[in-house]
Amino acid sequence: MRLAWTSYPVPRFQGAIRAPGDKSCSHRALMFAGLADGTSEISGLLEGEDVINTAKAMAALGASVEQTGPGKWTVKGVGKAGLSSPAQDIDFGNSGTGSRLMMGLMAGYPITARLVGDASLSKRPMNRVIKPLEQMGARFEHDGRGMLPITLHGSDALTPIDFEPEQASAQVKSCVLLAGLNARGTTSVTESRPTRDHTEKMLRGFGVKISTRPAGGVRQCVSIEGGQTLQPVDTSIPGDPSSAAFLIAGALISPSGGVVVEGVMSNETRDGFFQAAAMMGAGLGAEEMGDAAGERLVDLQAATASLRGRSIPETLVASMIDEFPILSVIAAFAEGETVVSGAEELRVKESDRIAATVAMLRVNGVEVEERADGFVVQGCGGPPPGGGLVETHHDHRIAMSALVMGTAAQKPVSIDDPGMIATSYPDFMAHMAELGADIREG
């Protein structure tokens, strides 16, 4: 039986922290280096459980993957020899990104692989990537629901497709494009609105030609020509804006907040939380600090702010899809009403993130309305009551959001299980303590 962990209110939340490596970029760097024709050197890699599972997956498929120091990895890719069938099941743990992108990566090779995951990942929908991959010529065995465990049968004769996903999803887009790497012709994905573009940017860094063009309104079309060979690179992973959001939020709600998060990726497909926080009254600063892996880097600064509730524009949803739990926390401290809509994709994250977010707020005395595609938070105009035990539903972002809330609520906030935080932010507890948080077991 696990003991609850509790975050106690603290008088200040201050200091400087270097952002952990971005999880999305870390996954992709390992995958693309594993395909490349030569040896790549990667630094700043996020060594959370999700990313480590991707490293193990690439090794199981024939790449040479070696850790040479903290955050430093050497990867010798399979090159023209291609991926080979793994001897055992590939376990993706809790990672939706790793599993979905790897399906696309593997689909273009004549291999068979069985994919498994933990209880949470095994409840997440995979048909959204299975269907386009089947159109291209890959085959799948599953229980009919399109959920893990799944056996994939790839093909080196995939047919290119022009695909329009039902959901605006970077994972679906990336999966189809990665399958297109080995298709016989040009594969295109047309999105209803732009999503994270890390796949496109990083593939270009590995020497792949990939094009993006407007497709009317906010729609865009991304295309890739099959048969291209990836070249090895030496690259550094930029800091994760999703992880930085927790530390920035802690500063905004603190009685005496002042935080700098160094080396954060600045990418318009990932900055929705920071735009929303600014709309609510946060005075955020950003100092240019160069670039990494084709991404611009900034040092982000935040301090205590008087926040006001706002309706979050639906145009920001895709660029902050992982940050709605922590947004709900700052909304609880704000004056007035914060409305989130158009975020139905949250229903199929590590948990039903709409329901889990609403429950997190309610158990801590915050008035909140659950809606099919979002929620409405009635801000407390200051510290919410707190005092609740939050059921995390094995969702790392719910766990971290609740612990941030506890640093400035009227009473401590507890979570039932912190174990899954290591999937995305293994240094979270240490970084929080360094900034002044008081988080204890029991």
Coordinates of C-alpha atoms in Angstrom, one line a residue:
M1 CA 0.0 0.0 0.0
R2 CA 1.4 3.4 -1.0
L3 CA 1.3 6.3 1.4
A4 CA -0.1 9.6 0.2
W5 CA 2.3 12.5 -0.5
T6 CA 1.4 15.9 0.8
S7 CA 2.4 19.4 -0.4
Y8 CA 2.3 22.0 2.4
P9 CA 1.8 25.8 1.9
V10 CA 5.1 27.7 1.9
P11 CA 5.7 31.5 2.2
R12 CA 7.8 31.8 -0.9
F13 CA 8.6 29.9 -4.1
Q14 CA 11.8 31.3 -5.6
G15 CA 15.0 30.4 -7.5
A16 CA 16.4 29.4 -10.8
I17 CA 16.1 25.9 -12.4
R18 CA 17.4 24.5 -15.7
A19 CA 14.4 23.0 -17.5
P20 CA 14.6 19.2 -18.0
G21 CA 14.9 18.0 -21.6
D22 CA 11.8 18.1 -23.7
K23 CA 10.0 14.7 -23.7
S24 CA 8.6 15.0 -27.2
C25 CA 12.0 15.9 -28.7
S26 CA 13.7 13.2 -26.6
H27 CA 11.5 10.5 -28.0
R28 CA 12.0 11.7 -31.6
A29 CA 15.8 12.1 -31.3
L30 CA 16.2 8.4 -30.2
M31 CA 13.9 7.2 -32.9
F32 CA 15.4 9.2 -35.8
A33 CA 19.0 8.5 -34.6
G34 CA 18.1 4.8 -34.5
L35 CA 17.1 4.9 -38.2
A36 CA 20.0 7.0 -39.3
D37 CA 22.9 5.7 -41.4
G38 CA 25.7 6.3 -38.9
T39 CA 26.3 7.3 -35.3
S40 CA 24.5 10.2 -33.5
E41 CA 25.4 11.9 -30.3
I42 CA 22.5 13.3 -28.2
S43 CA 22.9 15.5 -25.1
G44 CA 20.3 16.8 -22.7
L45 CA 18.0 13.8 -23.2
L46 CA 15.1 13.5 -20.7
E47 CA 15.8 10.3 -18.8
G48 CA 12.2 9.7 -17.7
E49 CA 10.6 6.3 -17.9
D50 CA 8.7 7.0 -21.1
V51 CA 11.9 8.1 -23.0
I52 CA 13.9 5.2 -21.5
N53 CA 11.3 2.8 -22.9
T54 CA 11.7 4.3 -26.4
A55 CA 15.5 3.8 -26.1
K56 CA 14.9 0.1 -25.2
A57 CA 12.5 -0.2 -28.1
M58 CA 15.0 1.1 -30.6
A59 CA 17.6 -1.3 -29.2
A60 CA 15.2 -4.2 -29.5
L61 CA 14.7 -3.3 -33.2
G62 CA 18.4 -3.4 -34.0
A63 CA 19.9 0.0 -33.2
S64 CA 22.8 0.4 -30.8
V65 CA 21.7 2.7 -28.0
E66 CA 24.2 3.5 -25.2
Q67 CA 24.1 6.0 -22.3
T68 CA 27.5 7.6 -22.0
G69 CA 26.7 10.1 -19.2
P70 CA 23.9 12.1 -17.5
G71 CA 21.6 13.0 -20.4
K72 CA 24.2 11.9 -23.0
W73 CA 23.5 9.1 -25.4
T74 CA 25.3 7.5 -28.4
V75 CA 23.0 5.9 -31.0
K76 CA 24.3 3.9 -34.0
G77 CA 21.4 3.7 -36.4
V78 CA 20.3 0.7 -38.5
G79 CA 20.7 2.7 -41.7
K80 CA 19.9 0.9 -45.0
A81 CA 19.8 -2.5 -43.2
G82 CA 16.5 -1.4 -41.6
L83 CA 14.7 -2.4 -38.5
S84 CA 14.5 -6.1 -37.4
S85 CA 11.8 -8.0 -35.6
P86 CA 12.3 -7.9 -31.8
A87 CA 12.8 -11.1 -29.9
Q88 CA 10.3 -10.1 -27.2
D89 CA 7.3 -7.8 -26.6
I90 CA 8.1 -4.1 -26.8
D91 CA 6.9 -2.5 -23.6
F92 CA 6.0 1.2 -23.8
G93 CA 4.9 1.6 -20.2
N94 CA 2.8 4.7 -19.9
S95 CA 3.9 6.4 -23.2
G96 CA 1.2 7.3 -25.8
T97 CA 3.8 9.2 -27.8
G98 CA 6.3 6.4 -27.8
S99 CA 3.8 3.7 -28.8
R100 CA 2.0 5.7 -31.5
L101 CA 5.1 7.1 -33.2
M102 CA 6.8 3.8 -33.1
M103 CA 3.9 2.1 -34.8
G104 CA 4.5 4.5 -37.7
L105 CA 8.2 4.0 -37.6
M106 CA 7.9 0.2 -37.7
A107 CA 5.1 0.0 -40.2
G108 CA 7.5 0.6 -43.1
Y109 CA 9.7 -2.5 -42.5
P110 CA 8.9 -6.2 -43.0
I111 CA 8.9 -7.0 -39.3
T112 CA 6.5 -8.3 -36.7
A113 CA 6.4 -6.8 -33.2
R114 CA 4.0 -7.1 -30.3
L115 CA 3.4 -3.8 -28.4
V116 CA 2.3 -3.7 -24.8
G117 CA 2.0 -1.1 -22.1
D118 CA 0.8 -0.5 -18.5
A119 CA -2.8 -0.4 -17.4
S120 CA -3.3 3.2 -18.3
L121 CA -1.7 3.0 -21.8
S122 CA -3.7 -0.1 -22.5
K123 CA -6.9 1.9 -22.2
R124 CA -5.9 4.6 -24.6
P125 CA -7.2 4.5 -28.2
M126 CA -4.9 3.3 -31.0
N127 CA -7.4 3.0 -33.8
R128 CA -6.6 6.6 -34.7
V129 CA -3.1 5.4 -35.9
I130 CA -4.0 1.9 -36.8
K131 CA -6.6 2.9 -39.5
P132 CA -4.3 5.1 -41.6
L133 CA -1.4 2.6 -41.3
E134 CA -3.8 -0.2 -42.5
Q135 CA -4.7 2.0 -45.5
M136 CA -1.0 2.1 -46.3
G137 CA -0.5 -1.7 -46.1
A138 CA 0.5 -2.5 -42.5
R139 CA -1.5 -5.2 -40.6
F140 CA -2.5 -5.4 -37.0
E141 CA -3.8 -8.0 -34.6
H142 CA -5.7 -6.8 -31.5
D143 CA -8.9 -7.6 -29.5
G144 CA -11.1 -5.5 -31.8
R145 CA -11.0 -2.4 -29.6
G146 CA -7.8 -1.1 -31.1
M147 CA -6.0 -1.0 -27.7
L148 CA -2.8 -2.6 -26.5
P149 CA -1.6 -5.3 -26.6
I150 CA -1.3 -5.1 -30.4
T151 CA 0.8 -7.1 -32.8
L152 CA 2.1 -5.1 -35.8
H153 CA 3.0 -6.7 -39.2
G154 CA 5.0 -4.1 -41.2
S155 CA 5.7 -4.0 -44.9
D156 CA 8.5 -2.5 -47.1
A157 CA 5.9 -1.8 -49.8
L158 CA 3.6 0.7 -48.1
T159 CA 1.3 2.8 -50.3
P160 CA 1.4 6.5 -49.7
I161 CA -1.8 8.2 -48.6
D162 CA -3.3 11.7 -48.3
F163 CA -4.7 11.6 -44.8
E164 CA -7.0 14.0 -42.9
P165 CA -7.1 13.0 -39.2
E166 CA -10.4 13.4 -37.3
Q167 CA -8.5 14.9 -34.4
A168 CA -5.8 17.6 -34.4
S169 CA -3.1 15.3 -33.1
A170 CA 0.7 15.6 -33.4
Q171 CA 1.0 12.0 -32.5
V172 CA -1.3 10.9 -35.4
K173 CA 0.4 13.3 -37.9
S174 CA 3.8 12.1 -36.9
C175 CA 2.9 8.4 -37.0
V176 CA 1.6 8.7 -40.6
L177 CA 4.6 10.8 -41.7
L178 CA 7.1 8.3 -40.2
A179 CA 5.3 5.5 -42.1
G180 CA 5.6 7.7 -45.2
L181 CA 9.4 7.6 -44.8
N182 CA 9.3 4.1 -46.3
A183 CA 6.3 4.4 -48.6
R184 CA 6.6 4.4 -52.3
G185 CA 5.7 8.0 -53.1
T186 CA 4.5 11.1 -51.3
T187 CA 2.5 10.8 -48.1
S188 CA 0.6 13.9 -46.9
V189 CA -1.3 14.8 -43.7
T190 CA -3.8 17.7 -43.7
E191 CA -4.6 19.1 -40.3
S192 CA -7.7 21.0 -39.2
R193 CA -5.3 23.2 -37.2
P194 CA -1.5 23.2 -36.7
T195 CA -0.2 20.8 -34.0
R196 CA 3.3 20.3 -32.5
D197 CA 5.9 20.4 -35.3
H198 CA 8.8 18.7 -33.6
T199 CA 8.7 15.8 -36.0
E200 CA 9.0 18.1 -39.0
K201 CA 11.8 20.2 -37.5
M202 CA 13.8 17.3 -36.3
L203 CA 13.5 15.2 -39.5
R204 CA 14.9 18.2 -41.4
G205 CA 17.8 18.2 -38.9
F206 CA 18.4 14.5 -39.8
G207 CA 18.5 15.5 -43.5
V208 CA 15.0 14.6 -44.5
K209 CA 13.1 16.8 -47.0
I210 CA 9.6 17.5 -45.7
S211 CA 7.3 20.3 -46.8
T212 CA 4.5 22.3 -45.0
R213 CA 2.0 24.5 -46.9
P214 CA -1.3 26.2 -46.0
A215 CA -4.4 24.3 -46.9
G216 CA -7.1 27.0 -46.4
G217 CA -8.1 28.8 -43.3
V218 CA -6.0 27.5 -40.3
R219 CA -5.6 24.1 -42.1
Q220 CA -2.1 23.0 -43.1
C221 CA -0.7 20.1 -45.1
V222 CA 2.6 18.4 -44.3
S223 CA 4.1 16.1 -47.0
I224 CA 7.0 13.7 -47.1
E225 CA 8.6 11.7 -49.9
G226 CA 9.3 8.1 -49.3
G227 CA 12.7 6.4 -49.6
Q228 CA 14.8 9.0 -47.9
T229 CA 17.8 8.1 -45.7
L230 CA 18.4 9.8 -42.4
Q231 CA 21.8 11.2 -41.7
P232 CA 23.4 11.0 -38.2
V233 CA 23.6 14.2 -36.1
D234 CA 25.1 15.6 -33.0
T235 CA 22.2 17.4 -31.2
S236 CA 21.1 18.8 -27.9
I237 CA 17.6 18.5 -26.6
P238 CA 15.8 21.8 -25.7
G239 CA 14.1 22.3 -22.3
D240 CA 10.5 21.1 -21.9
P241 CA 7.9 23.9 -21.8
S242 CA 5.3 21.4 -20.4
S243 CA 7.6 20.7 -17.4
A244 CA 8.4 24.4 -17.1
A245 CA 4.7 25.3 -16.8
F246 CA 4.5 23.7 -13.3
L247 CA 7.4 25.8 -12.0
I248 CA 6.0 29.0 -13.6
A249 CA 2.6 28.3 -12.1
G250 CA 4.1 27.8 -8.7
A251 CA 5.6 31.3 -8.9
L252 CA 2.4 32.9 -10.1
I253 CA 0.3 31.6 -7.2
S254 CA 2.9 32.0 -4.4
P255 CA 2.6 34.7 -1.8
S256 CA 6.2 35.6 -2.8
G257 CA 7.1 34.1 -6.1
G258 CA 10.1 34.6 -8.3
V259 CA 11.2 31.8 -10.6
V260 CA 13.5 31.6 -13.6
V261 CA 13.4 28.4 -15.7
E262 CA 16.4 28.3 -18.0
G263 CA 16.8 26.9 -21.5
V264 CA 13.1 26.4 -22.3
M265 CA 12.0 25.6 -25.9
S266 CA 10.1 28.5 -27.4
N267 CA 7.8 27.1 -30.0
E268 CA 4.4 28.5 -31.0
T269 CA 2.9 25.0 -31.1
R270 CA 3.8 24.5 -27.4
D271 CA 3.3 27.9 -25.8
G272 CA -0.5 28.0 -25.3
F273 CA -0.2 27.8 -21.5
F274 CA 2.1 30.8 -21.3
Q275 CA -0.2 32.8 -23.7
A276 CA -3.2 31.9 -21.5
A277 CA -1.4 32.8 -18.3
A278 CA -0.5 36.2 -19.8
M279 CA -4.1 36.7 -20.7
M280 CA -5.0 36.1 -17.1
G281 CA -2.6 38.7 -15.8
A282 CA 0.8 36.9 -15.5
G283 CA 3.7 39.1 -16.2
L284 CA 6.1 36.6 -17.9
G285 CA 9.5 37.5 -19.2
A286 CA 11.6 35.6 -21.8
E287 CA 15.3 36.1 -22.6
E288 CA 16.7 34.7 -25.8
M289 CA 19.3 32.0 -25.1
G290 CA 20.2 30.6 -28.6
D291 CA 18.8 27.3 -30.0
A292 CA 19.0 23.5 -29.8
A293 CA 17.8 20.8 -32.2
G294 CA 16.3 23.5 -34.5
E295 CA 14.3 25.0 -31.6
R296 CA 14.6 28.5 -30.1
L297 CA 15.6 28.6 -26.4
V298 CA 14.6 31.2 -23.8
D299 CA 15.0 31.7 -20.1
L300 CA 11.4 32.2 -18.7
Q301 CA 10.8 34.4 -15.7
A302 CA 7.6 34.6 -13.6
A303 CA 6.6 36.2 -10.3
T304 CA 3.5 36.5 -8.1
A305 CA 0.6 37.8 -10.0
S306 CA -3.0 38.9 -9.5
L307 CA -4.8 36.6 -11.9
R308 CA -8.2 37.1 -13.5
G309 CA -10.4 34.4 -15.0
R310 CA -10.7 34.3 -18.8
S311 CA -12.3 32.2 -21.6
I312 CA -9.4 30.3 -23.1
P313 CA -9.5 30.7 -26.9
E314 CA -10.0 27.3 -28.7
T315 CA -7.1 28.3 -31.0
L316 CA -4.8 27.7 -28.1
V317 CA -6.0 24.2 -27.2
A318 CA -3.6 22.2 -29.4
S319 CA -0.6 24.2 -28.2
M320 CA -1.5 23.6 -24.5
I321 CA -3.2 20.2 -24.5
D322 CA -0.9 18.8 -21.8
E323 CA -1.1 21.9 -19.6
F324 CA -4.9 22.1 -18.8
P325 CA -4.5 20.5 -15.3
I326 CA -2.0 23.2 -14.2
L327 CA -4.0 25.9 -15.9
S328 CA -6.9 24.9 -13.8
V329 CA -4.8 25.4 -10.7
I330 CA -3.9 29.0 -11.5
A331 CA -7.6 29.5 -12.5
A332 CA -8.6 28.3 -9.0
F333 CA -6.4 31.2 -7.5
A334 CA -7.8 33.8 -10.0
E335 CA -10.6 36.3 -9.6
G336 CA -13.6 35.3 -11.7
E337 CA -14.5 32.6 -14.1
T338 CA -12.2 30.6 -16.4
V339 CA -13.8 28.7 -19.3
V340 CA -12.1 25.9 -21.2
S341 CA -13.8 24.5 -24.3
G342 CA -12.9 22.5 -27.4
A343 CA -10.6 20.3 -25.4
E344 CA -12.4 16.9 -25.7
E345 CA -9.0 15.3 -26.6
L346 CA -8.3 15.5 -22.8
R347 CA -10.8 12.6 -22.3
V348 CA -8.3 10.1 -23.8
K349 CA -5.0 11.1 -22.2
E350 CA -3.3 9.2 -19.4
S351 CA -6.6 9.6 -17.6
D352 CA -9.9 11.2 -18.5
R353 CA -8.1 14.5 -17.8
I354 CA -11.3 16.6 -17.8
A355 CA -12.9 14.4 -15.1
A356 CA -9.6 14.1 -13.2
T357 CA -9.0 17.8 -13.2
V358 CA -12.5 18.6 -12.1
A359 CA -12.2 16.1 -9.2
M360 CA -8.8 17.6 -8.2
L361 CA -10.4 21.0 -7.9
R362 CA -13.6 19.9 -6.1
V363 CA -11.8 17.9 -3.4
N364 CA -9.9 21.1 -2.6
G365 CA -12.9 23.3 -2.3
V366 CA -13.0 24.9 -5.7
E367 CA -16.3 25.3 -7.5
V368 CA -16.0 23.8 -11.0
E369 CA -18.4 22.7 -13.7
E370 CA -17.5 19.7 -15.9
R371 CA -18.5 19.9 -19.6
A372 CA -18.1 17.4 -22.4
D373 CA -15.3 19.3 -24.0
G374 CA -13.8 21.2 -21.0
F375 CA -14.7 22.8 -17.7
V376 CA -15.5 26.1 -16.0
V377 CA -13.6 27.1 -12.9
Q378 CA -15.0 29.7 -10.5
G379 CA -11.9 31.3 -9.1
C380 CA -11.4 31.8 -5.4
G381 CA -9.8 35.3 -5.9
G382 CA -6.9 34.0 -3.8
P383 CA -5.8 30.7 -2.2
P384 CA -8.4 28.0 -2.5
P385 CA -9.3 26.0 0.7
G386 CA -7.1 23.0 -0.1
G387 CA -7.1 20.1 2.3
G388 CA -8.1 17.4 -0.2
L389 CA -6.6 14.0 -1.2
V390 CA -6.4 13.9 -5.0
E391 CA -6.8 10.7 -6.8
T392 CA -4.2 10.9 -9.6
H393 CA -5.6 8.1 -11.8
H394 CA -2.0 7.2 -12.7
D395 CA -1.7 10.6 -14.5
H396 CA 1.6 12.4 -13.9
R397 CA 0.2 15.8 -14.8
I398 CA -2.7 15.6 -12.3
A399 CA -0.2 14.6 -9.6
M400 CA 2.2 17.4 -10.3
S401 CA -0.6 20.0 -10.6
A402 CA -2.1 19.0 -7.3
L403 CA 1.3 19.3 -5.6
V404 CA 1.9 22.8 -7.1
M405 CA -1.6 23.8 -5.8
G406 CA -0.6 22.7 -2.3
T407 CA 2.3 25.1 -2.1
A408 CA -0.1 28.1 -1.9
A409 CA -3.5 26.7 -0.9
Q410 CA -5.0 27.5 2.5
K411 CA -4.4 23.9 3.7
P412 CA -2.1 21.2 2.4
V413 CA -3.0 19.2 -0.7
S414 CA -2.2 15.4 -0.9
I415 CA -2.0 12.9 -3.8
D416 CA -2.6 9.2 -3.6
D417 CA 0.4 8.2 -5.7
P418 CA 3.5 10.1 -7.0
G419 CA 5.1 7.2 -8.7
M420 CA 4.1 8.0 -12.3
I421 CA 5.7 11.5 -12.1
A422 CA 9.0 9.8 -13.1
T423 CA 7.5 9.0 -16.5
S424 CA 7.9 12.6 -17.6
Y425 CA 9.8 14.7 -15.0
P426 CA 12.0 12.5 -12.8
D427 CA 13.6 15.6 -11.1
F428 CA 10.2 17.2 -10.2
M429 CA 10.4 16.7 -6.5
A430 CA 14.0 17.9 -6.3
H431 CA 13.3 21.0 -8.4
M432 CA 10.2 21.8 -6.3
A433 CA 12.2 21.5 -3.1
E434 CA 15.0 23.7 -4.5
L435 CA 12.4 26.4 -5.1
G436 CA 11.0 26.2 -1.6
A437 CA 8.2 23.6 -1.8
D438 CA 7.6 21.4 1.2
I439 CA 6.4 18.0 -0.1
R440 CA 6.5 15.0 2.2
E441 CA 5.4 11.4 2.2
G442 CA 2.6 10.5 4.5

